[in-house]
Amino acid sequence: MSASRTSARCSGVAERVVARGPGRVNLIGEHTDYNHGLALPFAIDRGVTVRAEPYEHATSTGAGAAEGHEGATIEAIAADLGERDVFPLDAPERAGGWRAFVRGTVAELQAAGHTLHPCRLTIEGDLPHGAGLSSSAALEAALCLALVEEEDVDRVELARLCSRVENDWVGAQTGLLDQLAVLCASEGHALRIDFRTLDLQPVPLELGGWQLVTIDSGASHEHAAGGYNERRAECAAACEALDIASLRDAGAVDRLPEPLGRRVRHVTTENARVEAMMHALASGDLSAAATLLDASHASLRDDYEASVPEVEATVGALKRAGAAGARMVGGGFGGSVLALFPPAVAPPPGALAVAPGPPARRLRAG
Ligand code: GLA
C-alpha cells in the first residue's frame, strides 16, 4: 500500500464504510419543532445510502490537484443524478443543490472536532427528493455516519450538527424534527419528541391491520425557497408580540393581528393533537387517530396556510379511496400526503406503505 493510499483511508477505521440514512414520516406534530412543541415521527425503510471509500488520488499529487485543488480533497458522486463534486477537505466552499449538503456536512463535522480523511463518497437513494419524506436529513445522517471515526457518537449532537448544515449551508431554516427522527428513531416505534427539553420517548406504533401510506402530491417543495422560512419568521414575530420565548408558552391569541393569530392557533392545537394521538395509540383507537390526521390537515391548510392545490387534490383522492384520515406531511407547500386506511380497504395504486423502520446506521465496514 502506498503512502498516499494510507492517507486516503476513510473514517479512520476501515477501507470502506457504508451508511444508511432513512427517510421519515411525521405521524403528527407539524411546524411544532421550531416552536419548542411536540411531534411524533418515525423512520421509514426508504432512504439514502452513502459509501465512503479510499480515494487514492485525493492528495495534492492526484486527481483533486489536477482539478485545481491543492491538498487533500473529497470526491462526491450523486449516482442517481449522474453528477460529481470535488472539493478541498480542509476548506469546503459554498455550493448549491445536493453539493451544499455534502460540503456542509464535511465542514460542520470538522468544526465539531471530528477528524476526516480524504475519500470518495458515493450517494444513492430511493427517496424522492422534495416529496416531504426528508431526503435531506437522510442524506445528512448517512454522510455523518459514513465519515466519522467513532460509531458511537452522540446522536442528538449529530442531529444538531445536521441541522446546522440545513440552516447555514442550504439556507433552510428548518428545525430538528427530521434529524432527530432519522438519527434517534427505533424500529416498530414512533418517537415522541419534546422540542423544549429534547426528551425522546419511543412509542409503539401498532396499527392492528390498519395501514399507513404516503402518496406524492407531485408538487415539489424547497424549504430554502418556499413559504417555510416565512412561516418561521411569522412565529418569531408572534413570540415577540406576545413577549414569550417560544410558542409552546402561547395561550390566548386574540391579542394578535392576523395572520399571526392563525399561525399560533395551529401550533397550540397541533401540540394538543400530538398528546391526543399518544392516547389514541395507547388505547388502540385507530379511528380516533384518523380523525386527528384530518384535524391536523385542516389546521395546516386553514390556519397555517401551508397547502397547495396538488396536496388538496391528493388528500381528496385518498379520502374518496376510503382513507379514514389524511394529511400533508413535512413542511408543506407540496410534498407527500399521509393516509390511514382501515383494515380491508385497499390503498390506491401508487401509494407507498410506510412502517417504522430502524434509524440511521452503518450497514457494514471493510
Ligand atoms: C420540515 C422541516 C422540519 C419541520 C417540518 C414541519 O420537514 O425540516 O424541521 O419543521 O418541516 O413540521
mmCIF file of C-alpha atoms and ligand atoms in Angstrom:
data_model
loop_
_atom_site.group_PDB
_atom_site.id
_atom_site.type_symbol
_atom_site.label_atom_id
_atom_site.label_comp_id
_atom_site.label_asym_id
_atom_site.label_seq_id
_atom_site.Cartn_x
_atom_site.Cartn_y
_atom_site.Cartn_z
ATOM 1 C CA MET A 1 0.000 0.000 0.000
ATOM 2 C CA SER A 2 1.445 3.378 -0.961
ATOM 3 C CA ALA A 3 1.712 6.337 1.394
ATOM 4 C CA SER A 4 -0.980 8.240 -0.471
ATOM 5 C CA ARG A 5 -3.293 5.258 -0.230
ATOM 6 C CA THR A 6 -2.770 5.061 3.507
ATOM 7 C CA SER A 7 -3.628 8.730 3.869
ATOM 8 C CA ALA A 8 -6.712 8.184 1.746
ATOM 9 C CA ARG A 9 -8.412 5.945 4.276
ATOM 10 C CA CYS A 10 -11.987 6.780 5.243
ATOM 11 C CA SER A 11 -13.437 7.104 8.705
ATOM 12 C CA GLY A 12 -10.169 6.058 10.245
ATOM 13 C CA VAL A 13 -11.443 2.557 10.947
ATOM 14 C CA ALA A 14 -11.860 0.772 7.674
ATOM 15 C CA GLU A 15 -11.174 0.785 3.988
ATOM 16 C CA ARG A 16 -14.793 1.232 3.205
ATOM 17 C CA VAL A 17 -17.837 2.264 5.211
ATOM 18 C CA VAL A 18 -21.443 2.109 4.067
ATOM 19 C CA ALA A 19 -24.056 4.074 5.989
ATOM 20 C CA ARG A 20 -27.773 4.362 5.502
ATOM 21 C CA GLY A 21 -29.998 7.256 6.498
ATOM 22 C CA PRO A 22 -33.728 6.552 6.441
ATOM 23 C CA GLY A 23 -36.442 8.933 5.364
ATOM 24 C CA ARG A 24 -39.070 9.858 7.912
ATOM 25 C CA VAL A 25 -42.793 10.234 8.161
ATOM 26 C CA ASN A 26 -44.190 12.529 10.802
ATOM 27 C CA LEU A 27 -47.351 10.910 12.143
ATOM 28 C CA ILE A 28 -48.441 14.192 13.683
ATOM 29 C CA GLY A 29 -46.926 17.401 15.093
ATOM 30 C CA GLU A 30 -46.153 19.628 12.116
ATOM 31 C CA HIS A 31 -44.385 23.003 12.372
ATOM 32 C CA THR A 32 -44.052 22.472 16.094
ATOM 33 C CA ASP A 33 -40.319 21.706 16.245
ATOM 34 C CA TYR A 34 -39.031 25.246 15.865
ATOM 35 C CA ASN A 35 -41.750 26.345 18.281
ATOM 36 C CA HIS A 36 -40.483 24.102 21.103
ATOM 37 C CA GLY A 37 -43.554 21.884 20.777
ATOM 38 C CA LEU A 38 -44.255 18.187 20.278
ATOM 39 C CA ALA A 39 -44.065 15.768 17.349
ATOM 40 C CA LEU A 40 -44.395 12.046 16.706
ATOM 41 C CA PRO A 41 -42.314 10.974 13.693
ATOM 42 C CA PHE A 42 -40.934 7.591 12.658
ATOM 43 C CA ALA A 43 -38.132 6.455 10.345
ATOM 44 C CA ILE A 44 -39.109 4.512 7.214
ATOM 45 C CA ASP A 45 -37.386 1.830 5.187
ATOM 46 C CA ARG A 46 -36.643 4.016 2.191
ATOM 47 C CA GLY A 47 -33.619 6.224 2.497
ATOM 48 C CA VAL A 48 -30.199 7.295 1.286
ATOM 49 C CA THR A 49 -27.029 5.192 1.262
ATOM 50 C CA VAL A 50 -23.542 6.710 1.345
ATOM 51 C CA ARG A 51 -20.474 4.633 0.579
ATOM 52 C CA ALA A 52 -17.179 6.124 1.749
ATOM 53 C CA GLU A 53 -14.040 4.543 0.371
ATOM 54 C CA PRO A 54 -10.370 5.267 -0.141
ATOM 55 C CA TYR A 55 -9.754 7.908 -2.740
ATOM 56 C CA GLU A 56 -6.314 7.130 -3.999
ATOM 57 C CA HIS A 57 -5.877 10.380 -5.884
ATOM 58 C CA ALA A 58 -7.211 12.651 -3.190
ATOM 59 C CA THR A 59 -3.936 14.338 -2.387
ATOM 60 C CA SER A 60 -2.037 17.248 -3.880
ATOM 61 C CA THR A 61 -0.422 14.935 -6.410
ATOM 62 C CA GLY A 62 -3.622 13.267 -7.535
ATOM 63 C CA ALA A 63 -6.899 13.961 -9.290
ATOM 64 C CA GLY A 64 -8.025 16.568 -6.796
ATOM 65 C CA ALA A 65 -4.961 18.658 -7.577
ATOM 66 C CA ALA A 66 -5.484 18.098 -11.279
ATOM 67 C CA GLU A 67 -8.881 19.755 -10.868
ATOM 68 C CA GLY A 68 -7.326 22.821 -9.351
ATOM 69 C CA HIS A 69 -7.385 21.882 -5.670
ATOM 70 C CA GLU A 70 -4.292 21.955 -3.524
ATOM 71 C CA GLY A 71 -4.029 19.354 -0.799
ATOM 72 C CA ALA A 72 -6.439 16.664 0.297
ATOM 73 C CA THR A 73 -9.860 16.539 -1.308
ATOM 74 C CA ILE A 74 -13.165 14.749 -1.087
ATOM 75 C CA GLU A 75 -14.854 13.455 -4.184
ATOM 76 C CA ALA A 76 -18.623 13.056 -4.000
ATOM 77 C CA ILE A 77 -20.737 11.276 -6.592
ATOM 78 C CA ALA A 78 -24.512 11.640 -6.707
ATOM 79 C CA ALA A 79 -25.102 8.364 -8.518
ATOM 80 C CA ASP A 80 -28.836 8.892 -9.094
ATOM 81 C CA LEU A 81 -28.224 12.280 -10.712
ATOM 82 C CA GLY A 82 -25.060 11.308 -12.578
ATOM 83 C CA GLU A 83 -23.266 14.291 -11.009
ATOM 84 C CA ARG A 84 -19.933 14.687 -9.257
ATOM 85 C CA ASP A 85 -18.199 17.162 -6.971
ATOM 86 C CA VAL A 86 -14.608 17.548 -5.816
ATOM 87 C CA PHE A 87 -13.669 19.969 -3.065
ATOM 88 C CA PRO A 88 -10.826 20.610 -0.614
ATOM 89 C CA LEU A 89 -11.266 18.644 2.599
ATOM 90 C CA ASP A 90 -9.968 21.438 4.814
ATOM 91 C CA ALA A 91 -11.980 24.328 3.457
ATOM 92 C CA PRO A 92 -15.110 23.364 1.513
ATOM 93 C CA GLU A 93 -16.572 26.324 -0.318
ATOM 94 C CA ARG A 94 -20.262 27.046 -0.646
ATOM 95 C CA ALA A 95 -22.230 25.380 -3.439
ATOM 96 C CA GLY A 96 -25.847 24.811 -4.391
ATOM 97 C CA GLY A 97 -28.140 21.781 -4.630
ATOM 98 C CA TRP A 98 -27.010 18.422 -3.236
ATOM 99 C CA ARG A 99 -23.408 19.676 -3.055
ATOM 100 C CA ALA A 100 -24.361 22.045 -0.239
ATOM 101 C CA PHE A 101 -25.332 19.070 1.930
ATOM 102 C CA VAL A 102 -22.074 17.221 1.329
ATOM 103 C CA ARG A 103 -19.773 20.212 1.691
ATOM 104 C CA GLY A 104 -21.707 21.483 4.698
ATOM 105 C CA THR A 105 -21.596 18.122 6.465
ATOM 106 C CA VAL A 106 -17.851 17.806 5.883
ATOM 107 C CA ALA A 107 -17.259 21.345 7.157
ATOM 108 C CA GLU A 108 -19.527 21.038 10.200
ATOM 109 C CA LEU A 109 -18.069 17.671 11.241
ATOM 110 C CA GLN A 110 -14.585 19.142 11.196
ATOM 111 C CA ALA A 111 -15.729 22.276 13.011
ATOM 112 C CA ALA A 112 -17.138 19.963 15.702
ATOM 113 C CA GLY A 113 -13.725 18.369 16.139
ATOM 114 C CA HIS A 114 -14.060 15.223 14.033
ATOM 115 C CA THR A 115 -11.011 14.182 12.054
ATOM 116 C CA LEU A 116 -11.947 13.374 8.482
ATOM 117 C CA HIS A 117 -9.843 11.792 5.798
ATOM 118 C CA PRO A 118 -9.845 12.221 2.044
ATOM 119 C CA CYS A 119 -12.276 9.814 0.433
ATOM 120 C CA ARG A 120 -14.745 9.193 -2.332
ATOM 121 C CA LEU A 121 -18.401 9.357 -1.299
ATOM 122 C CA THR A 122 -20.980 7.647 -3.467
ATOM 123 C CA ILE A 123 -24.568 8.617 -2.753
ATOM 124 C CA GLU A 124 -27.603 6.601 -3.822
ATOM 125 C CA GLY A 125 -31.158 6.627 -2.600
ATOM 126 C CA ASP A 126 -34.718 5.503 -3.101
ATOM 127 C CA LEU A 127 -36.413 8.508 -1.511
ATOM 128 C CA PRO A 128 -37.977 11.016 -3.862
ATOM 129 C CA HIS A 129 -36.397 14.466 -3.416
ATOM 130 C CA GLY A 130 -38.800 17.207 -2.404
ATOM 131 C CA ALA A 131 -41.571 14.758 -1.529
ATOM 132 C CA GLY A 132 -41.668 15.659 2.157
ATOM 133 C CA LEU A 133 -40.089 12.417 3.372
ATOM 134 C CA SER A 134 -36.877 14.166 4.374
ATOM 135 C CA SER A 135 -34.364 13.064 1.824
ATOM 136 C CA SER A 136 -32.255 15.938 3.225
ATOM 137 C CA ALA A 137 -31.945 14.554 6.755
ATOM 138 C CA ALA A 138 -31.480 11.046 5.358
ATOM 139 C CA LEU A 139 -28.515 12.303 3.329
ATOM 140 C CA GLU A 140 -27.006 14.311 6.189
ATOM 141 C CA ALA A 141 -27.247 11.405 8.632
ATOM 142 C CA ALA A 142 -25.808 8.887 6.187
ATOM 143 C CA LEU A 143 -22.926 11.245 5.376
ATOM 144 C CA CYS A 144 -22.141 11.725 9.061
ATOM 145 C CA LEU A 145 -22.134 8.033 9.873
ATOM 146 C CA ALA A 146 -20.023 7.260 6.822
ATOM 147 C CA LEU A 147 -17.468 9.947 7.677
ATOM 148 C CA VAL A 148 -16.998 9.954 11.447
ATOM 149 C CA GLU A 149 -14.325 7.808 13.014
ATOM 150 C CA GLU A 150 -16.278 6.736 16.078
ATOM 151 C CA GLU A 151 -19.525 4.859 15.592
ATOM 152 C CA ASP A 152 -20.996 5.656 18.992
ATOM 153 C CA VAL A 153 -21.346 9.406 18.521
ATOM 154 C CA ASP A 154 -23.950 11.324 20.495
ATOM 155 C CA ARG A 155 -26.915 11.231 18.133
ATOM 156 C CA VAL A 156 -28.658 14.299 19.489
ATOM 157 C CA GLU A 157 -25.442 16.268 18.944
ATOM 158 C CA LEU A 158 -25.220 14.803 15.453
ATOM 159 C CA ALA A 159 -28.817 15.885 14.794
ATOM 160 C CA ARG A 160 -27.918 19.437 15.839
ATOM 161 C CA LEU A 161 -24.910 19.336 13.546
ATOM 162 C CA CYS A 162 -27.057 18.167 10.612
ATOM 163 C CA SER A 163 -29.486 20.948 11.383
ATOM 164 C CA ARG A 164 -26.658 23.487 11.104
ATOM 165 C CA VAL A 165 -25.929 22.094 7.655
ATOM 166 C CA GLU A 166 -29.543 22.820 6.630
ATOM 167 C CA ASN A 167 -29.607 26.247 8.235
ATOM 168 C CA ASP A 168 -26.159 27.567 7.368
ATOM 169 C CA TRP A 169 -25.186 25.732 4.175
ATOM 170 C CA VAL A 170 -28.504 25.008 2.452
ATOM 171 C CA GLY A 171 -30.334 28.075 3.706
ATOM 172 C CA ALA A 172 -33.450 26.305 5.001
ATOM 173 C CA GLN A 173 -34.385 27.492 8.486
ATOM 174 C CA THR A 174 -35.727 24.057 9.387
ATOM 175 C CA GLY A 175 -35.968 22.724 12.945
ATOM 176 C CA LEU A 176 -34.696 19.495 14.457
ATOM 177 C CA LEU A 177 -37.628 17.220 13.640
ATOM 178 C CA ASP A 178 -36.202 15.397 10.654
ATOM 179 C CA GLN A 179 -32.692 14.939 12.015
ATOM 180 C CA LEU A 180 -33.857 13.603 15.387
ATOM 181 C CA ALA A 181 -36.347 11.274 13.698
ATOM 182 C CA VAL A 182 -33.759 9.900 11.320
ATOM 183 C CA LEU A 183 -30.983 9.506 13.892
ATOM 184 C CA CYS A 184 -32.896 8.579 17.059
ATOM 185 C CA ALA A 185 -35.933 6.572 15.923
ATOM 186 C CA SER A 186 -36.322 2.902 16.774
ATOM 187 C CA GLU A 187 -37.819 0.116 14.716
ATOM 188 C CA GLY A 188 -41.504 -0.573 15.336
ATOM 189 C CA HIS A 189 -41.905 2.719 17.159
ATOM 190 C CA ALA A 190 -42.735 6.334 16.588
ATOM 191 C CA LEU A 191 -40.635 8.830 18.537
ATOM 192 C CA ARG A 192 -42.363 11.379 20.755
ATOM 193 C CA ILE A 193 -40.127 14.424 20.735
ATOM 194 C CA ASP A 194 -40.493 17.291 23.158
ATOM 195 C CA PHE A 195 -38.522 20.046 21.482
ATOM 196 C CA ARG A 196 -38.361 22.159 24.625
ATOM 197 C CA THR A 197 -36.498 19.540 26.659
ATOM 198 C CA LEU A 198 -35.329 17.270 23.815
ATOM 199 C CA ASP A 199 -36.869 14.415 25.751
ATOM 200 C CA LEU A 200 -37.200 11.464 23.343
ATOM 201 C CA GLN A 201 -39.735 8.730 24.026
ATOM 202 C CA PRO A 202 -40.236 5.677 21.772
ATOM 203 C CA VAL A 203 -43.935 4.928 21.322
ATOM 204 C CA PRO A 204 -45.062 1.529 19.972
ATOM 205 C CA LEU A 205 -46.803 2.031 16.636
ATOM 206 C CA GLU A 206 -49.198 -0.901 16.465
ATOM 207 C CA LEU A 207 -51.799 -0.495 13.785
ATOM 208 C CA GLY A 208 -53.728 -3.763 14.193
ATOM 209 C CA GLY A 209 -54.463 -4.287 10.497
ATOM 210 C CA TRP A 210 -54.807 -0.611 9.628
ATOM 211 C CA GLN A 211 -52.327 0.696 7.090
ATOM 212 C CA LEU A 212 -50.347 3.926 6.804
ATOM 213 C CA VAL A 213 -49.403 5.014 3.297
ATOM 214 C CA THR A 214 -47.895 8.079 1.691
ATOM 215 C CA ILE A 215 -48.515 9.363 -1.763
ATOM 216 C CA ASP A 216 -46.605 12.100 -3.515
ATOM 217 C CA SER A 217 -48.770 15.084 -4.435
ATOM 218 C CA GLY A 218 -46.449 15.781 -7.355
ATOM 219 C CA ALA A 219 -45.783 19.323 -6.135
ATOM 220 C CA SER A 220 -42.142 19.514 -5.126
ATOM 221 C CA HIS A 221 -41.036 21.831 -2.350
ATOM 222 C CA GLU A 222 -37.800 23.580 -1.481
ATOM 223 C CA HIS A 223 -37.684 24.745 2.099
ATOM 224 C CA ALA A 224 -34.925 27.226 1.339
ATOM 225 C CA ALA A 225 -37.103 28.963 -1.233
ATOM 226 C CA GLY A 226 -40.744 28.484 -0.301
ATOM 227 C CA GLY A 227 -43.082 29.653 2.406
ATOM 228 C CA TYR A 228 -41.334 27.661 5.139
ATOM 229 C CA ASN A 229 -38.909 30.394 6.178
ATOM 230 C CA GLU A 230 -41.768 32.912 6.019
ATOM 231 C CA ARG A 231 -43.876 30.844 8.454
ATOM 232 C CA ARG A 232 -40.908 30.565 10.754
ATOM 233 C CA ALA A 233 -40.474 34.327 10.708
ATOM 234 C CA GLU A 234 -44.197 34.771 11.481
ATOM 235 C CA CYS A 235 -43.862 32.511 14.523
ATOM 236 C CA ALA A 236 -40.886 34.552 15.718
ATOM 237 C CA ALA A 237 -42.942 37.736 15.226
ATOM 238 C CA ALA A 238 -45.805 36.229 17.239
ATOM 239 C CA CYS A 239 -43.405 35.371 20.079
ATOM 240 C CA GLU A 240 -42.134 38.906 20.091
ATOM 241 C CA ALA A 241 -45.645 40.341 20.124
ATOM 242 C CA LEU A 242 -46.679 38.012 22.961
ATOM 243 C CA ASP A 243 -43.375 38.544 24.782
ATOM 244 C CA ILE A 244 -42.730 34.816 25.152
ATOM 245 C CA ALA A 245 -39.646 32.732 24.392
ATOM 246 C CA SER A 246 -41.463 30.217 22.189
ATOM 247 C CA LEU A 247 -44.992 29.405 21.043
ATOM 248 C CA ARG A 248 -45.000 26.475 23.488
ATOM 249 C CA ASP A 249 -45.882 29.160 26.022
ATOM 250 C CA ALA A 250 -48.662 30.745 23.943
ATOM 251 C CA GLY A 251 -52.134 30.871 25.454
ATOM 252 C CA ALA A 252 -54.995 33.014 24.185
ATOM 253 C CA VAL A 253 -54.087 34.602 20.882
ATOM 254 C CA ASP A 254 -56.774 37.256 20.473
ATOM 255 C CA ARG A 255 -54.213 39.999 21.059
ATOM 256 C CA LEU A 256 -52.505 39.148 17.798
ATOM 257 C CA PRO A 257 -53.268 40.546 14.359
ATOM 258 C CA GLU A 258 -53.902 38.064 11.562
ATOM 259 C CA PRO A 259 -52.335 36.018 10.151
ATOM 260 C CA LEU A 260 -50.241 35.660 13.325
ATOM 261 C CA GLY A 261 -53.235 34.584 15.405
ATOM 262 C CA ARG A 262 -53.993 31.731 12.999
ATOM 263 C CA ARG A 263 -50.371 30.626 12.969
ATOM 264 C CA VAL A 264 -50.292 30.440 16.759
ATOM 265 C CA ARG A 265 -53.607 28.580 16.859
ATOM 266 C CA HIS A 266 -52.194 25.934 14.545
ATOM 267 C CA VAL A 267 -49.137 25.406 16.744
ATOM 268 C CA THR A 268 -51.027 25.192 20.030
ATOM 269 C CA THR A 269 -53.760 22.900 18.685
ATOM 270 C CA GLU A 270 -51.167 20.726 16.911
ATOM 271 C CA ASN A 271 -49.307 20.190 20.195
ATOM 272 C CA ALA A 272 -52.599 19.078 21.740
ATOM 273 C CA ARG A 273 -53.176 16.699 18.806
ATOM 274 C CA VAL A 274 -49.814 15.028 19.443
ATOM 275 C CA GLU A 275 -50.875 14.255 23.011
ATOM 276 C CA ALA A 276 -54.280 13.077 21.751
ATOM 277 C CA MET A 277 -52.530 10.806 19.234
ATOM 278 C CA MET A 278 -50.489 9.289 22.068
ATOM 279 C CA HIS A 279 -53.752 8.407 23.839
ATOM 280 C CA ALA A 280 -55.334 7.062 20.649
ATOM 281 C CA LEU A 281 -52.337 4.787 20.012
ATOM 282 C CA ALA A 282 -52.128 3.620 23.615
ATOM 283 C CA SER A 283 -55.768 2.592 23.542
ATOM 284 C CA GLY A 284 -55.625 1.145 20.027
ATOM 285 C CA ASP A 285 -58.269 3.600 18.820
ATOM 286 C CA LEU A 286 -57.236 3.947 15.173
ATOM 287 C CA SER A 287 -60.469 5.716 14.226
ATOM 288 C CA ALA A 288 -59.543 8.465 16.661
ATOM 289 C CA ALA A 289 -56.029 8.526 15.176
ATOM 290 C CA ALA A 290 -57.527 9.020 11.706
ATOM 291 C CA THR A 291 -59.726 11.861 12.918
ATOM 292 C CA LEU A 292 -56.636 13.554 14.340
ATOM 293 C CA LEU A 293 -54.891 13.309 10.961
ATOM 294 C CA ASP A 294 -57.851 15.056 9.342
ATOM 295 C CA ALA A 295 -57.860 17.752 12.014
ATOM 296 C CA SER A 296 -54.122 18.313 11.612
ATOM 297 C CA HIS A 297 -54.553 18.724 7.873
ATOM 298 C CA ALA A 298 -57.401 21.212 8.273
ATOM 299 C CA SER A 299 -55.284 23.245 10.676
ATOM 300 C CA LEU A 300 -52.258 23.210 8.362
ATOM 301 C CA ARG A 301 -54.458 24.218 5.442
ATOM 302 C CA ASP A 302 -56.636 26.878 7.092
ATOM 303 C CA ASP A 303 -54.575 28.279 9.971
ATOM 304 C CA TYR A 304 -51.020 27.692 8.805
ATOM 305 C CA GLU A 305 -51.868 28.116 5.115
ATOM 306 C CA ALA A 306 -49.217 25.587 4.104
ATOM 307 C CA SER A 307 -51.231 23.690 1.493
ATOM 308 C CA VAL A 308 -51.234 23.875 -2.289
ATOM 309 C CA PRO A 309 -53.878 22.686 -4.807
ATOM 310 C CA GLU A 310 -51.971 19.482 -5.638
ATOM 311 C CA VAL A 311 -51.885 18.483 -1.964
ATOM 312 C CA GLU A 312 -55.619 19.210 -1.592
ATOM 313 C CA ALA A 313 -56.379 17.086 -4.662
ATOM 314 C CA THR A 314 -54.287 14.224 -3.257
ATOM 315 C CA VAL A 315 -55.987 14.375 0.142
ATOM 316 C CA GLY A 316 -59.381 14.366 -1.598
ATOM 317 C CA ALA A 317 -58.466 11.378 -3.761
ATOM 318 C CA LEU A 318 -57.233 9.407 -0.751
ATOM 319 C CA LYS A 319 -60.400 10.121 1.205
ATOM 320 C CA ARG A 320 -62.548 9.073 -1.745
ATOM 321 C CA ALA A 321 -60.486 5.856 -1.941
ATOM 322 C CA GLY A 322 -61.526 5.048 1.629
ATOM 323 C CA ALA A 323 -58.831 6.606 3.832
ATOM 324 C CA ALA A 324 -60.179 7.218 7.320
ATOM 325 C CA GLY A 325 -57.789 10.167 7.731
ATOM 326 C CA ALA A 326 -55.259 12.000 5.579
ATOM 327 C CA ARG A 327 -52.923 14.952 5.941
ATOM 328 C CA MET A 328 -49.916 16.643 4.387
ATOM 329 C CA VAL A 329 -46.591 15.632 5.934
ATOM 330 C CA GLY A 330 -43.455 17.652 6.473
ATOM 331 C CA GLY A 331 -43.031 21.319 5.759
ATOM 332 C CA GLY A 332 -45.979 21.564 3.371
ATOM 333 C CA PHE A 333 -46.208 23.751 0.248
ATOM 334 C CA GLY A 334 -46.086 20.491 -1.706
ATOM 335 C CA GLY A 335 -44.666 17.096 -0.873
ATOM 336 C CA SER A 336 -46.436 13.948 0.265
ATOM 337 C CA VAL A 337 -49.732 13.132 1.914
ATOM 338 C CA LEU A 338 -50.018 10.565 4.703
ATOM 339 C CA ALA A 339 -53.195 8.483 4.931
ATOM 340 C CA LEU A 340 -54.541 5.866 7.318
ATOM 341 C CA PHE A 341 -56.610 3.085 5.771
ATOM 342 C CA PRO A 342 -58.863 0.777 7.793
ATOM 343 C CA PRO A 343 -58.431 -2.998 7.521
ATOM 344 C CA ALA A 344 -59.843 -4.437 4.282
ATOM 345 C CA VAL A 345 -59.750 -1.096 2.440
ATOM 346 C CA ALA A 346 -57.040 -1.212 -0.227
ATOM 347 C CA PRO A 347 -54.982 1.965 -0.700
ATOM 348 C CA PRO A 348 -54.959 3.271 -4.284
ATOM 349 C CA PRO A 349 -52.247 2.318 -6.788
ATOM 350 C CA GLY A 350 -49.088 4.368 -6.332
ATOM 351 C CA ALA A 351 -49.453 4.594 -2.557
ATOM 352 C CA LEU A 352 -46.329 3.676 -0.602
ATOM 353 C CA ALA A 353 -46.915 1.601 2.552
ATOM 354 C CA VAL A 354 -44.855 3.081 5.390
ATOM 355 C CA ALA A 355 -43.946 1.393 8.669
ATOM 356 C CA PRO A 356 -41.481 2.314 11.417
ATOM 357 C CA GLY A 357 -38.019 1.095 10.432
ATOM 358 C CA PRO A 358 -34.559 1.400 12.022
ATOM 359 C CA PRO A 359 -32.681 4.696 12.456
ATOM 360 C CA ALA A 360 -29.589 5.799 10.529
ATOM 361 C CA ARG A 361 -26.862 3.183 10.836
ATOM 362 C CA ARG A 362 -23.723 1.762 9.363
ATOM 363 C CA LEU A 363 -24.545 -1.217 7.179
ATOM 364 C CA ARG A 364 -21.106 -2.751 7.043
ATOM 365 C CA ALA A 365 -17.470 -1.805 7.238
ATOM 366 C CA GLY A 366 -14.493 -3.277 5.497
HETATM 367 C C1 GLA B 1 -39.733 20.221 7.534
HETATM 368 C C2 GLA B 1 -38.614 20.686 8.446
HETATM 369 C C3 GLA B 1 -38.843 20.270 9.893
HETATM 370 C C4 GLA B 1 -40.240 20.617 10.371
HETATM 371 C C5 GLA B 1 -41.292 20.203 9.327
HETATM 372 C C6 GLA B 1 -42.660 20.678 9.684
HETATM 373 O O1 GLA B 1 -39.728 18.841 7.430
HETATM 374 O O2 GLA B 1 -37.393 20.156 8.005
HETATM 375 O O3 GLA B 1 -37.866 20.842 10.723
HETATM 376 O O4 GLA B 1 -40.345 21.965 10.688
HETATM 377 O O5 GLA B 1 -40.975 20.671 8.035
HETATM 378 O O6 GLA B 1 -43.133 20.018 10.793
#
